[in-house]
PDB file of C-alpha atoms in Angstrom:
ATOM      1  CA  MET A   1       0.000   0.000   0.000  1.00 51.00           C
ATOM      2  CA  GLN A   2       1.300   3.448  -0.847  1.00 53.00           C
ATOM      3  CA  SER A   3       2.060   5.709   2.072  1.00 67.00           C
ATOM      4  CA  PRO A   4      -0.697   8.312   2.480  1.00 76.00           C
ATOM      5  CA  THR A   5       0.840  11.789   2.652  1.00 79.00           C
ATOM      6  CA  ASP A   6      -1.320  12.731   5.637  1.00 91.00           C
ATOM      7  CA  CYS A   7      -0.465   9.683   7.790  1.00 97.00           C
ATOM      8  CA  ILE A   8       1.344  10.838  10.945  1.00 97.00           C
ATOM      9  CA  PHE A   9       2.909   7.417  11.577  1.00 98.00           C
ATOM     10  CA  CYS A  10       4.237   7.248   7.989  1.00 97.00           C
ATOM     11  CA  ALA A  11       5.710  10.715   8.619  1.00 97.00           C
ATOM     12  CA  ILE A  12       7.409   9.449  11.811  1.00 97.00           C
ATOM     13  CA  VAL A  13       8.733   6.296  10.110  1.00 97.00           C
ATOM     14  CA  SER A  14      10.155   8.333   7.215  1.00 96.00           C
ATOM     15  CA  GLY A  15      11.640  10.979   9.534  1.00 95.00           C
ATOM     16  CA  ARG A  16       9.400  13.781   8.226  1.00 95.00           C
ATOM     17  CA  ALA A  17       7.883  14.129  11.710  1.00 95.00           C
ATOM     18  CA  ALA A  18       9.850  14.036  14.962  1.00 94.00           C
ATOM     19  CA  ALA A  19       9.297  11.281  17.502  1.00 95.00           C
ATOM     20  CA  ALA A  20      11.126   9.722  20.441  1.00 96.00           C
ATOM     21  CA  ILE A  21      12.191   6.608  18.525  1.00 97.00           C
ATOM     22  CA  VAL A  22      13.197   3.644  20.673  1.00 97.00           C
ATOM     23  CA  TYR A  23      13.619   0.832  18.161  1.00 97.00           C
ATOM     24  CA  ARG A  24      13.831   0.388  14.439  1.00 97.00           C
ATOM     25  CA  ASP A  25      14.428  -2.514  12.085  1.00 97.00           C
ATOM     26  CA  GLU A  26      13.658  -3.292   8.459  1.00 97.00           C
ATOM     27  CA  HIS A  27       9.956  -3.859   9.115  1.00 98.00           C
ATOM     28  CA  LEU A  28       8.967  -2.110  12.343  1.00 98.00           C
ATOM     29  CA  THR A  29       9.538   1.141  14.236  1.00 98.00           C
ATOM     30  CA  ALA A  30       8.757   1.743  17.917  1.00 98.00           C
ATOM     31  CA  PHE A  31       8.429   5.174  19.511  1.00 97.00           C
ATOM     32  CA  LEU A  32       6.966   6.771  22.622  1.00 97.00           C
ATOM     33  CA  ASP A  33       3.366   7.929  22.408  1.00 95.00           C
ATOM     34  CA  LEU A  34       3.265  11.741  22.573  1.00 91.00           C
ATOM     35  CA  PHE A  35       0.290  11.575  24.929  1.00 91.00           C
ATOM     36  CA  PRO A  36       0.893   8.412  26.944  1.00 94.00           C
ATOM     37  CA  VAL A  37      -1.809   6.780  29.039  1.00 92.00           C
ATOM     38  CA  VAL A  38       0.975   5.518  31.327  1.00 93.00           C
ATOM     39  CA  PRO A  39       4.682   6.465  31.503  1.00 93.00           C
ATOM     40  CA  GLY A  40       6.684   4.562  28.878  1.00 95.00           C
ATOM     41  CA  HIS A  41       3.650   4.020  26.595  1.00 95.00           C
ATOM     42  CA  LEU A  42       5.158   2.718  23.322  1.00 97.00           C
ATOM     43  CA  LEU A  43       3.713   2.263  19.858  1.00 98.00           C
ATOM     44  CA  ILE A  44       5.062  -0.434  17.526  1.00 98.00           C
ATOM     45  CA  VAL A  45       4.166   0.301  13.904  1.00 98.00           C
ATOM     46  CA  PRO A  46       4.961  -1.275  10.526  1.00 98.00           C
ATOM     47  CA  ASN A  47       7.345   0.802   8.386  1.00 98.00           C
ATOM     48  CA  ARG A  48       5.181   0.076   5.375  1.00 97.00           C
ATOM     49  CA  HIS A  49       1.747   1.672   5.694  1.00 98.00           C
ATOM     50  CA  ALA A  50      -0.991  -0.755   6.725  1.00 98.00           C
ATOM     51  CA  LYS A  51      -4.378   0.547   7.804  1.00 98.00           C
ATOM     52  CA  GLY A  52      -5.011  -2.127  10.406  1.00 98.00           C
ATOM     53  CA  LEU A  53      -4.283  -5.683  11.511  1.00 98.00           C
ATOM     54  CA  THR A  54      -5.849  -7.041   8.325  1.00 97.00           C
ATOM     55  CA  GLU A  55      -3.496  -5.165   5.985  1.00 97.00           C
ATOM     56  CA  LEU A  56      -0.301  -5.795   8.013  1.00 98.00           C
ATOM     57  CA  ASP A  57       2.249  -7.606   5.815  1.00 97.00           C
ATOM     58  CA  ALA A  58       3.633 -10.985   6.824  1.00 97.00           C
ATOM     59  CA  ASP A  59       7.133  -9.737   7.714  1.00 97.00           C
ATOM     60  CA  ALA A  60       5.834  -7.032  10.049  1.00 98.00           C
ATOM     61  CA  ALA A  61       3.281  -9.434  11.586  1.00 98.00           C
ATOM     62  CA  SER A  62       5.903 -12.074  12.283  1.00 98.00           C
ATOM     63  CA  ARG A  63       8.208  -9.586  14.050  1.00 98.00           C
ATOM     64  CA  MET A  64       5.645  -7.615  16.068  1.00 98.00           C
ATOM     65  CA  VAL A  65       5.370  -9.775  19.203  1.00 98.00           C
ATOM     66  CA  ALA A  66       9.128 -10.453  19.264  1.00 97.00           C
ATOM     67  CA  VAL A  67       9.799  -6.701  19.174  1.00 98.00           C
ATOM     68  CA  ALA A  68       7.217  -6.207  21.946  1.00 98.00           C
ATOM     69  CA  GLN A  69       9.112  -8.807  24.016  1.00 98.00           C
ATOM     70  CA  ARG A  70      12.413  -6.976  23.541  1.00 97.00           C
ATOM     71  CA  LEU A  71      10.863  -3.608  24.348  1.00 97.00           C
ATOM     72  CA  ALA A  72       9.155  -5.028  27.438  1.00 97.00           C
ATOM     73  CA  ALA A  73      12.509  -6.389  28.631  1.00 96.00           C
ATOM     74  CA  ALA A  74      14.107  -2.975  28.013  1.00 96.00           C
ATOM     75  CA  VAL A  75      11.328  -1.185  29.904  1.00 96.00           C
ATOM     76  CA  ARG A  76      11.788  -3.550  32.844  1.00 95.00           C
ATOM     77  CA  ARG A  77      15.516  -2.727  32.890  1.00 93.00           C
ATOM     78  CA  SER A  78      14.860   1.024  32.706  1.00 92.00           C
ATOM     79  CA  GLN A  79      13.688   3.381  35.430  1.00 89.00           C
ATOM     80  CA  THR A  80      10.143   3.368  34.033  1.00 92.00           C
ATOM     81  CA  PRO A  81       7.806   1.976  36.699  1.00 92.00           C
ATOM     82  CA  CYS A  82       6.806  -1.466  35.384  1.00 96.00           C
ATOM     83  CA  GLU A  83       5.211  -4.296  37.325  1.00 97.00           C
ATOM     84  CA  GLY A  84       3.344  -5.678  34.306  1.00 97.00           C
ATOM     85  CA  ILE A  85       2.695  -5.133  30.602  1.00 97.00           C
ATOM     86  CA  ASN A  86      -0.357  -4.731  28.411  1.00 96.00           C
ATOM     87  CA  LEU A  87      -0.352  -5.096  24.642  1.00 97.00           C
ATOM     88  CA  PHE A  88      -3.312  -3.582  22.833  1.00 96.00           C
ATOM     89  CA  MET A  89      -4.319  -3.108  19.215  1.00 97.00           C
ATOM     90  CA  ALA A  90      -7.469  -1.649  17.708  1.00 95.00           C
ATOM     91  CA  GLU A  91      -8.732  -2.177  14.170  1.00 97.00           C
ATOM     92  CA  GLY A  92     -11.632   0.052  13.181  1.00 96.00           C
ATOM     93  CA  PRO A  93     -13.297   3.052  14.846  1.00 94.00           C
ATOM     94  CA  VAL A  94     -15.701   0.839  16.811  1.00 92.00           C
ATOM     95  CA  ALA A  95     -12.648  -0.812  18.419  1.00 92.00           C
ATOM     96  CA  GLY A  96     -11.149   2.560  19.343  1.00 90.00           C
ATOM     97  CA  GLN A  97      -8.723   3.021  16.435  1.00 94.00           C
ATOM     98  CA  THR A  98      -8.101   6.726  15.845  1.00 93.00           C
ATOM     99  CA  VAL A  99      -4.864   6.676  13.781  1.00 96.00           C
ATOM    100  CA  PHE A 100      -5.328   4.506  10.701  1.00 97.00           C
ATOM    101  CA  HIS A 101      -1.803   3.136  10.498  1.00 98.00           C
ATOM    102  CA  CYS A 102      -1.701  -0.186  12.346  1.00 98.00           C
ATOM    103  CA  HIS A 103      -0.093   0.143  15.795  1.00 98.00           C
ATOM    104  CA  LEU A 104       0.458  -2.131  18.755  1.00 98.00           C
ATOM    105  CA  HIS A 105       0.350  -0.294  22.094  1.00 97.00           C
ATOM    106  CA  LEU A 106       2.807  -1.469  24.738  1.00 98.00           C
ATOM    107  CA  LEU A 107       1.793  -0.207  28.175  1.00 96.00           C
ATOM    108  CA  PRO A 108       4.152  -0.590  31.148  1.00 96.00           C
ATOM    109  CA  ARG A 109       1.805  -1.040  34.085  1.00 95.00           C
ATOM    110  CA  HIS A 110       2.241  -0.313  37.767  1.00 94.00           C
ATOM    111  CA  GLY A 111      -0.062  -0.077  40.768  1.00 90.00           C
ATOM    112  CA  ASP A 112      -2.323   2.993  40.792  1.00 83.00           C
ATOM    113  CA  ASP A 113      -1.314   4.021  37.255  1.00 88.00           C
ATOM    114  CA  GLY A 114      -4.909   5.013  36.560  1.00 83.00           C
ATOM    115  CA  PHE A 115      -5.349   2.690  33.569  1.00 85.00           C
ATOM    116  CA  HIS A 116      -8.399   0.474  33.995  1.00 77.00           C
ATOM    117  CA  VAL A 117      -8.725  -1.822  31.001  1.00 71.00           C
ATOM    118  CA  GLY A 118      -9.264  -4.718  33.367  1.00 58.00           C
ATOM    119  CA  GLY A 119     -12.676  -3.410  34.367  1.00 60.00           C
ATOM    120  CA  SER A 120     -14.014  -4.145  30.901  1.00 73.00           C
ATOM    121  CA  PHE A 121     -13.156  -7.798  31.432  1.00 78.00           C
ATOM    122  CA  LEU A 122     -15.349  -8.119  34.519  1.00 76.00           C
ATOM    123  CA  ASN A 123     -18.572  -7.912  32.517  1.00 80.00           C
ATOM    124  CA  ARG A 124     -18.721 -11.427  31.075  1.00 86.00           C
ATOM    125  CA  LEU A 125     -21.324 -13.270  29.015  1.00 89.00           C
ATOM    126  CA  ASN A 126     -22.188 -16.915  29.704  1.00 91.00           C
ATOM    127  CA  PRO A 127     -23.243 -18.438  26.375  1.00 91.00           C
ATOM    128  CA  GLY A 128     -22.950 -22.115  27.385  1.00 91.00           C
ATOM    129  CA  ARG A 129     -20.944 -24.834  25.674  1.00 90.00           C
ATOM    130  CA  ASP A 130     -23.514 -25.729  22.973  1.00 93.00           C
ATOM    131  CA  GLN A 131     -23.546 -22.181  21.683  1.00 92.00           C
ATOM    132  CA  LEU A 132     -19.717 -21.961  21.863  1.00 94.00           C
ATOM    133  CA  ASP A 133     -19.334 -25.286  20.027  1.00 94.00           C
ATOM    134  CA  ALA A 134     -21.664 -24.113  17.237  1.00 93.00           C
ATOM    135  CA  LEU A 135     -19.769 -20.821  16.941  1.00 94.00           C
ATOM    136  CA  ALA A 136     -16.408 -22.636  16.902  1.00 94.00           C
ATOM    137  CA  ALA A 137     -17.680 -24.904  14.105  1.00 94.00           C
ATOM    138  CA  SER A 138     -18.765 -21.875  12.041  1.00 94.00           C
ATOM    139  CA  LEU A 139     -15.370 -20.202  12.595  1.00 95.00           C
ATOM    140  CA  ARG A 140     -13.459 -23.368  11.627  1.00 95.00           C
ATOM    141  CA  SER A 141     -15.585 -23.537   8.490  1.00 94.00           C
ATOM    142  CA  ALA A 142     -14.802 -19.873   7.690  1.00 93.00           C
ATOM    143  CA  LEU A 143     -11.078 -20.579   8.230  1.00 94.00           C
ATOM    144  CA  SER A 144     -11.225 -23.575   5.864  1.00 93.00           C
ATOM    145  CA  THR A 145     -12.919 -21.471   3.201  1.00 91.00           C
ATOM    146  CA  LEU A 146     -10.259 -18.770   3.588  1.00 90.00           C
ATOM    147  CA  GLU A 147      -7.462 -21.325   3.315  1.00 85.00           C
ATOM    148  CA  ALA A 148      -9.039 -22.933   0.245  1.00 87.00           C
ATOM    149  CA  THR A 149      -9.370 -19.486  -1.363  1.00 83.00           C
ATOM    150  CA  ALA A 150      -5.745 -18.650  -0.499  1.00 80.00           C
ATOM    151  CA  GLU A 151      -4.521 -21.921  -2.044  1.00 74.00           C
ATOM    152  CA  HIS A 152      -6.641 -21.312  -5.148  1.00 71.00           C
ATOM    153  CA  THR A 153      -5.139 -17.856  -5.727  1.00 65.00           C
ATOM    154  CA  GLU A 154      -1.529 -18.848  -4.989  1.00 55.00           C
TER     155      GLU A 154
ATOM    156  CA  MET B   1       9.128 -24.746  30.777  1.00 50.00           C
ATOM    157  CA  GLN B   2       7.311 -27.828  32.016  1.00 53.00           C
ATOM    158  CA  SER B   3       3.548 -27.755  31.825  1.00 67.00           C
ATOM    159  CA  PRO B   4       2.077 -27.090  35.281  1.00 76.00           C
ATOM    160  CA  THR B   5      -0.537 -29.739  36.090  1.00 79.00           C
ATOM    161  CA  ASP B   6      -2.968 -27.105  37.349  1.00 91.00           C
ATOM    162  CA  CYS B   7      -2.811 -24.856  34.277  1.00 97.00           C
ATOM    163  CA  ILE B   8      -6.239 -24.740  32.607  1.00 97.00           C
ATOM    164  CA  PHE B   9      -4.836 -23.623  29.239  1.00 97.00           C
ATOM    165  CA  CYS B  10      -2.273 -26.470  29.261  1.00 97.00           C
ATOM    166  CA  ALA B  11      -5.211 -28.802  29.970  1.00 97.00           C
ATOM    167  CA  ILE B  12      -7.107 -27.365  26.977  1.00 97.00           C
ATOM    168  CA  VAL B  13      -4.082 -27.587  24.659  1.00 97.00           C
ATOM    169  CA  SER B  14      -3.442 -31.218  25.656  1.00 96.00           C
ATOM    170  CA  GLY B  15      -7.126 -32.168  25.383  1.00 95.00           C
ATOM    171  CA  ARG B  16      -7.507 -32.935  29.103  1.00 95.00           C
ATOM    172  CA  ALA B  17     -10.085 -30.133  29.371  1.00 95.00           C
ATOM    173  CA  ALA B  18     -12.816 -29.439  26.828  1.00 93.00           C
ATOM    174  CA  ALA B  19     -12.892 -26.208  24.852  1.00 95.00           C
ATOM    175  CA  ALA B  20     -14.440 -24.865  21.661  1.00 96.00           C
ATOM    176  CA  ILE B  21     -11.219 -25.050  19.637  1.00 97.00           C
ATOM    177  CA  VAL B  22     -11.142 -22.926  16.501  1.00 97.00           C
ATOM    178  CA  TYR B  23      -7.547 -23.210  15.316  1.00 97.00           C
ATOM    179  CA  ARG B  24      -4.500 -25.269  16.056  1.00 97.00           C
ATOM    180  CA  ASP B  25      -0.989 -25.547  14.649  1.00 97.00           C
ATOM    181  CA  GLU B  26       2.361 -26.769  15.896  1.00 97.00           C
ATOM    182  CA  HIS B  27       2.903 -23.750  18.153  1.00 98.00           C
ATOM    183  CA  LEU B  28      -0.463 -22.132  18.917  1.00 98.00           C
ATOM    184  CA  THR B  29      -4.043 -23.053  19.785  1.00 98.00           C
ATOM    185  CA  ALA B  30      -7.063 -20.735  19.595  1.00 98.00           C
ATOM    186  CA  PHE B  31     -10.367 -21.354  21.341  1.00 97.00           C
ATOM    187  CA  LEU B  32     -13.460 -19.446  22.401  1.00 97.00           C
ATOM    188  CA  ASP B  33     -13.372 -17.877  25.851  1.00 95.00           C
ATOM    189  CA  LEU B  34     -15.900 -19.687  28.094  1.00 91.00           C
ATOM    190  CA  PHE B  35     -17.032 -16.346  29.494  1.00 91.00           C
ATOM    191  CA  PRO B  36     -16.658 -13.934  26.577  1.00 93.00           C
ATOM    192  CA  VAL B  37     -16.723 -10.173  27.027  1.00 92.00           C
ATOM    193  CA  VAL B  38     -18.159  -9.956  23.487  1.00 93.00           C
ATOM    194  CA  PRO B  39     -19.548 -12.692  21.200  1.00 93.00           C
ATOM    195  CA  GLY B  40     -16.729 -14.505  19.398  1.00 95.00           C
ATOM    196  CA  HIS B  41     -14.109 -13.633  22.062  1.00 95.00           C
ATOM    197  CA  LEU B  42     -11.107 -15.814  21.193  1.00 97.00           C
ATOM    198  CA  LEU B  43      -7.934 -16.680  23.091  1.00 98.00           C
ATOM    199  CA  ILE B  44      -4.722 -17.510  21.223  1.00 98.00           C
ATOM    200  CA  VAL B  45      -2.290 -19.421  23.444  1.00 98.00           C
ATOM    201  CA  PRO B  46       1.103 -21.081  22.975  1.00 98.00           C
ATOM    202  CA  ASN B  47       0.966 -24.893  23.052  1.00 98.00           C
ATOM    203  CA  ARG B  48       4.090 -24.903  25.189  1.00 97.00           C
ATOM    204  CA  HIS B  49       3.454 -23.368  28.607  1.00 98.00           C
ATOM    205  CA  ALA B  50       4.692 -19.793  28.941  1.00 98.00           C
ATOM    206  CA  LYS B  51       3.653 -17.676  31.901  1.00 97.00           C
ATOM    207  CA  GLY B  52       3.513 -14.401  30.029  1.00 98.00           C
ATOM    208  CA  LEU B  53       4.803 -12.404  27.067  1.00 98.00           C
ATOM    209  CA  THR B  54       8.349 -12.570  28.443  1.00 97.00           C
ATOM    210  CA  GLU B  55       8.500 -16.380  28.479  1.00 97.00           C
ATOM    211  CA  LEU B  56       6.804 -16.891  25.082  1.00 98.00           C
ATOM    212  CA  ASP B  57       9.138 -18.860  22.794  1.00 97.00           C
ATOM    213  CA  ALA B  58      10.275 -17.422  19.475  1.00 97.00           C
ATOM    214  CA  ASP B  59       8.182 -19.761  17.293  1.00 97.00           C
ATOM    215  CA  ALA B  60       4.955 -18.963  19.119  1.00 98.00           C
ATOM    216  CA  ALA B  61       5.773 -15.235  19.170  1.00 98.00           C
ATOM    217  CA  SER B  62       6.447 -15.135  15.450  1.00 98.00           C
ATOM    218  CA  ARG B  63       3.121 -16.835  14.604  1.00 98.00           C
ATOM    219  CA  MET B  64       0.816 -15.059  17.051  1.00 98.00           C
ATOM    220  CA  VAL B  65      -0.125 -11.955  15.049  1.00 98.00           C
ATOM    221  CA  ALA B  66      -0.412 -13.951  11.802  1.00 97.00           C
ATOM    222  CA  VAL B  67      -2.837 -16.342  13.504  1.00 98.00           C
ATOM    223  CA  ALA B  68      -4.777 -13.357  14.877  1.00 98.00           C
ATOM    224  CA  GLN B  69      -5.037 -12.024  11.306  1.00 98.00           C
ATOM    225  CA  ARG B  70      -6.435 -15.324  10.028  1.00 97.00           C
ATOM    226  CA  LEU B  71      -8.894 -15.605  12.904  1.00 97.00           C
ATOM    227  CA  ALA B  72     -10.005 -11.989  12.407  1.00 97.00           C
ATOM    228  CA  ALA B  73     -10.644 -12.737   8.733  1.00 96.00           C
ATOM    229  CA  ALA B  74     -12.631 -15.856   9.690  1.00 96.00           C
ATOM    230  CA  VAL B  75     -14.696 -13.916  12.249  1.00 96.00           C
ATOM    231  CA  ARG B  76     -15.488 -11.282   9.615  1.00 95.00           C
ATOM    232  CA  ARG B  77     -16.723 -14.047   7.265  1.00 93.00           C
ATOM    233  CA  SER B  78     -18.847 -15.662   9.992  1.00 92.00           C
ATOM    234  CA  GLN B  79     -22.176 -14.530  11.403  1.00 89.00           C
ATOM    235  CA  THR B  80     -20.471 -13.093  14.500  1.00 92.00           C
ATOM    236  CA  PRO B  81     -21.173  -9.346  14.638  1.00 92.00           C
ATOM    237  CA  CYS B  82     -17.835  -7.719  13.799  1.00 96.00           C
ATOM    238  CA  GLU B  83     -17.218  -4.136  12.745  1.00 97.00           C
ATOM    239  CA  GLY B  84     -13.739  -3.994  14.284  1.00 97.00           C
ATOM    240  CA  ILE B  85     -11.176  -6.015  16.239  1.00 97.00           C
ATOM    241  CA  ASN B  86      -9.230  -5.561  19.453  1.00 96.00           C
ATOM    242  CA  LEU B  87      -6.160  -7.560  20.393  1.00 97.00           C
ATOM    243  CA  PHE B  88      -5.214  -7.514  24.059  1.00 96.00           C
ATOM    244  CA  MET B  89      -2.616  -9.219  26.206  1.00 97.00           C
ATOM    245  CA  ALA B  90      -1.832  -8.852  29.907  1.00 95.00           C
ATOM    246  CA  GLU B  91       1.391  -9.842  31.639  1.00 97.00           C
ATOM    247  CA  GLY B  92       1.232  -9.715  35.414  1.00 96.00           C
ATOM    248  CA  PRO B  93      -1.613  -9.232  37.894  1.00 94.00           C
ATOM    249  CA  VAL B  94      -1.262  -5.427  37.804  1.00 92.00           C
ATOM    250  CA  ALA B  95      -1.988  -5.596  34.054  1.00 92.00           C
ATOM    251  CA  GLY B  96      -5.080  -7.727  34.610  1.00 90.00           C
ATOM    252  CA  GLN B  97      -3.608 -11.182  33.941  1.00 94.00           C
ATOM    253  CA  THR B  98      -5.636 -13.813  35.809  1.00 93.00           C
ATOM    254  CA  VAL B  99      -4.624 -17.041  33.992  1.00 96.00           C
ATOM    255  CA  PHE B 100      -0.855 -17.423  34.029  1.00 97.00           C
ATOM    256  CA  HIS B 101      -0.459 -19.070  30.648  1.00 98.00           C
ATOM    257  CA  CYS B 102       0.234 -16.366  28.067  1.00 98.00           C
ATOM    258  CA  HIS B 103      -2.847 -15.542  25.977  1.00 98.00           C
ATOM    259  CA  LEU B 104      -3.747 -13.011  23.318  1.00 98.00           C
ATOM    260  CA  HIS B 105      -7.398 -11.943  23.437  1.00 97.00           C
ATOM    261  CA  LEU B 106      -9.090 -11.361  20.078  1.00 98.00           C
ATOM    262  CA  LEU B 107     -12.290  -9.375  20.535  1.00 96.00           C
ATOM    263  CA  PRO B 108     -14.704  -8.951  17.612  1.00 96.00           C
ATOM    264  CA  ARG B 109     -16.224  -5.512  18.211  1.00 95.00           C
ATOM    265  CA  HIS B 110     -19.548  -4.038  17.153  1.00 94.00           C
ATOM    266  CA  GLY B 111     -21.546  -0.963  18.087  1.00 90.00           C
ATOM    267  CA  ASP B 112     -23.094  -1.085  21.544  1.00 83.00           C
ATOM    268  CA  ASP B 113     -21.272  -4.296  22.485  1.00 87.00           C
ATOM    269  CA  GLY B 114     -20.733  -2.951  25.995  1.00 83.00           C
ATOM    270  CA  PHE B 115     -16.927  -3.212  25.914  1.00 85.00           C
ATOM    271  CA  HIS B 116     -15.313   0.096  26.796  1.00 77.00           C
ATOM    272  CA  VAL B 117     -11.550  -0.270  26.655  1.00 71.00           C
ATOM    273  CA  GLY B 118     -11.371   2.915  24.602  1.00 58.00           C
ATOM    274  CA  GLY B 119     -12.338   5.016  27.614  1.00 60.00           C
ATOM    275  CA  SER B 120      -9.032   4.217  29.284  1.00 73.00           C
ATOM    276  CA  PHE B 121      -7.263   5.845  26.350  1.00 78.00           C
ATOM    277  CA  LEU B 122      -8.998   9.191  26.870  1.00 76.00           C
ATOM    278  CA  ASN B 123      -7.057   9.956  30.046  1.00 80.00           C
ATOM    279  CA  ARG B 124      -3.706  11.028  28.571  1.00 86.00           C
ATOM    280  CA  LEU B 125      -0.526  12.424  30.090  1.00 88.00           C
ATOM    281  CA  ASN B 126       1.408  15.241  28.414  1.00 91.00           C
ATOM    282  CA  PRO B 127       5.083  14.748  29.346  1.00 91.00           C
ATOM    283  CA  GLY B 128       6.585  17.023  26.672  1.00 91.00           C
ATOM    284  CA  ARG B 129       9.235  16.145  24.114  1.00 90.00           C
ATOM    285  CA  ASP B 130      12.296  16.656  26.363  1.00 93.00           C
ATOM    286  CA  GLN B 131      11.031  14.103  28.851  1.00 92.00           C
ATOM    287  CA  LEU B 132      10.083  11.685  26.043  1.00 94.00           C
ATOM    288  CA  ASP B 133      13.484  12.081  24.385  1.00 94.00           C
ATOM    289  CA  ALA B 134      15.260  11.326  27.677  1.00 93.00           C
ATOM    290  CA  LEU B 135      13.068   8.278  28.255  1.00 94.00           C
ATOM    291  CA  ALA B 136      13.641   7.060  24.679  1.00 94.00           C
ATOM    292  CA  ALA B 137      17.409   7.394  25.187  1.00 94.00           C
ATOM    293  CA  SER B 138      17.251   5.330  28.390  1.00 94.00           C
ATOM    294  CA  LEU B 139      15.162   2.649  26.641  1.00 95.00           C
ATOM    295  CA  ARG B 140      17.547   2.505  23.653  1.00 95.00           C
ATOM    296  CA  SER B 141      20.390   2.107  26.133  1.00 94.00           C
ATOM    297  CA  ALA B 142      18.546  -0.734  27.916  1.00 93.00           C
ATOM    298  CA  LEU B 143      17.923  -2.411  24.541  1.00 93.00           C
ATOM    299  CA  SER B 144      21.620  -2.166  23.637  1.00 93.00           C
ATOM    300  CA  THR B 145      22.583  -3.730  26.949  1.00 91.00           C
ATOM    301  CA  LEU B 146      20.112  -6.562  26.387  1.00 90.00           C
ATOM    302  CA  GLU B 147      21.415  -7.192  22.875  1.00 85.00           C
ATOM    303  CA  ALA B 148      25.016  -7.175  24.066  1.00 87.00           C
ATOM    304  CA  THR B 149      24.089  -9.691  26.803  1.00 82.00           C
ATOM    305  CA  ALA B 150      22.229 -11.873  24.289  1.00 79.00           C
ATOM    306  CA  GLU B 151      25.225 -11.893  21.915  1.00 74.00           C
ATOM    307  CA  HIS B 152      27.537 -12.740  24.801  1.00 70.00           C
ATOM    308  CA  THR B 153      25.488 -15.798  25.782  1.00 65.00           C
ATOM    309  CA  GLU B 154      24.861 -17.067  22.234  1.00 54.00           C
TER     310      GLU B 154
END
C-alpha cells in the first residue's frame, strides 16, 4: 500500500515528523506515544503503511510480538515503573482506532497508574458450551474457506 | 518450561479439558473464551506453557499476530457481529492477567457491544518532548545492553 501523505505514523517512520524513537528494524519502528496513558507508553508500527491488523504484511506481523518482548525487557531494565505489561491493538473506529496506520500499544503497568482496562473484562457473558461449540464450528468452516481461497489464488 | 498440572490452558491444549477449539498448529491453539466479554471472544495461546509475554518462545511469538489475522478474517466471514477487532494481552496481575499461561485476546467488536476499553485511552498524560526524548534514550540504552548480553550468551 502506498504511504498516504497525511499519515502521521508514515511521517514518523520516514523521519518527516519528529518522535522519540526507541527501536527500528527493516519492518517495524517503535516510539513513545506523545500523549501516553501511562509512563513509557510505546507504539510499535509497521514501516510500510498498513491501515489495520488485516493489511499488516507478513514480515511485520511475524516480528511484532518479538519486538514487543524486547521492548518489554528494556522497559523492565529502565527506570520506568513497570510491574506488568499490556499489549493492545485496535482495528476500526468501533474498536477505538483513531490513527489509521496499524499500531500495537505497549503499556508498562504499575499499581495505581490510573489505567483500567481490566474493568471491561469483569462484565462477562455466559453463552454455554452448545452455543460456543456451534460458533467454533462456524469459525473453523470460515477458516477452511479462507485457506481454500488462499490456495486457489496462490 | 514444564507444563504445570494445574494450568487450565495447558489442559485445553493437551485435550484434558474441553474447549471450543477454533484453530490449532504446531505452536499455537485458539479457542473461544468460556465467558466472553463480546460474542466470538477468542484466546490464542502457545501450546508450550509460557507464563507471560516474556517467556513466550520465538516460534509462538512469530506466529501469534499472523494467527490473529487469520482468525479476524474468519470472524469477519462468519455470522459473529464484527465491525472492528481488538487484540489484548496482559502480563502480570497489575496488568489484569488472571490465567498465568500467556494468551492473546481477540475481541470482535460491534456498536453497543458494551466493551469500553477505549475510555481508558482518553485519560492522557502530556510529558513534553524533552522528557520523552530522555526516556527514549534510556530505553535505547537498555535495549543495547540486552542485545550485548544476548550476543555474549549465544
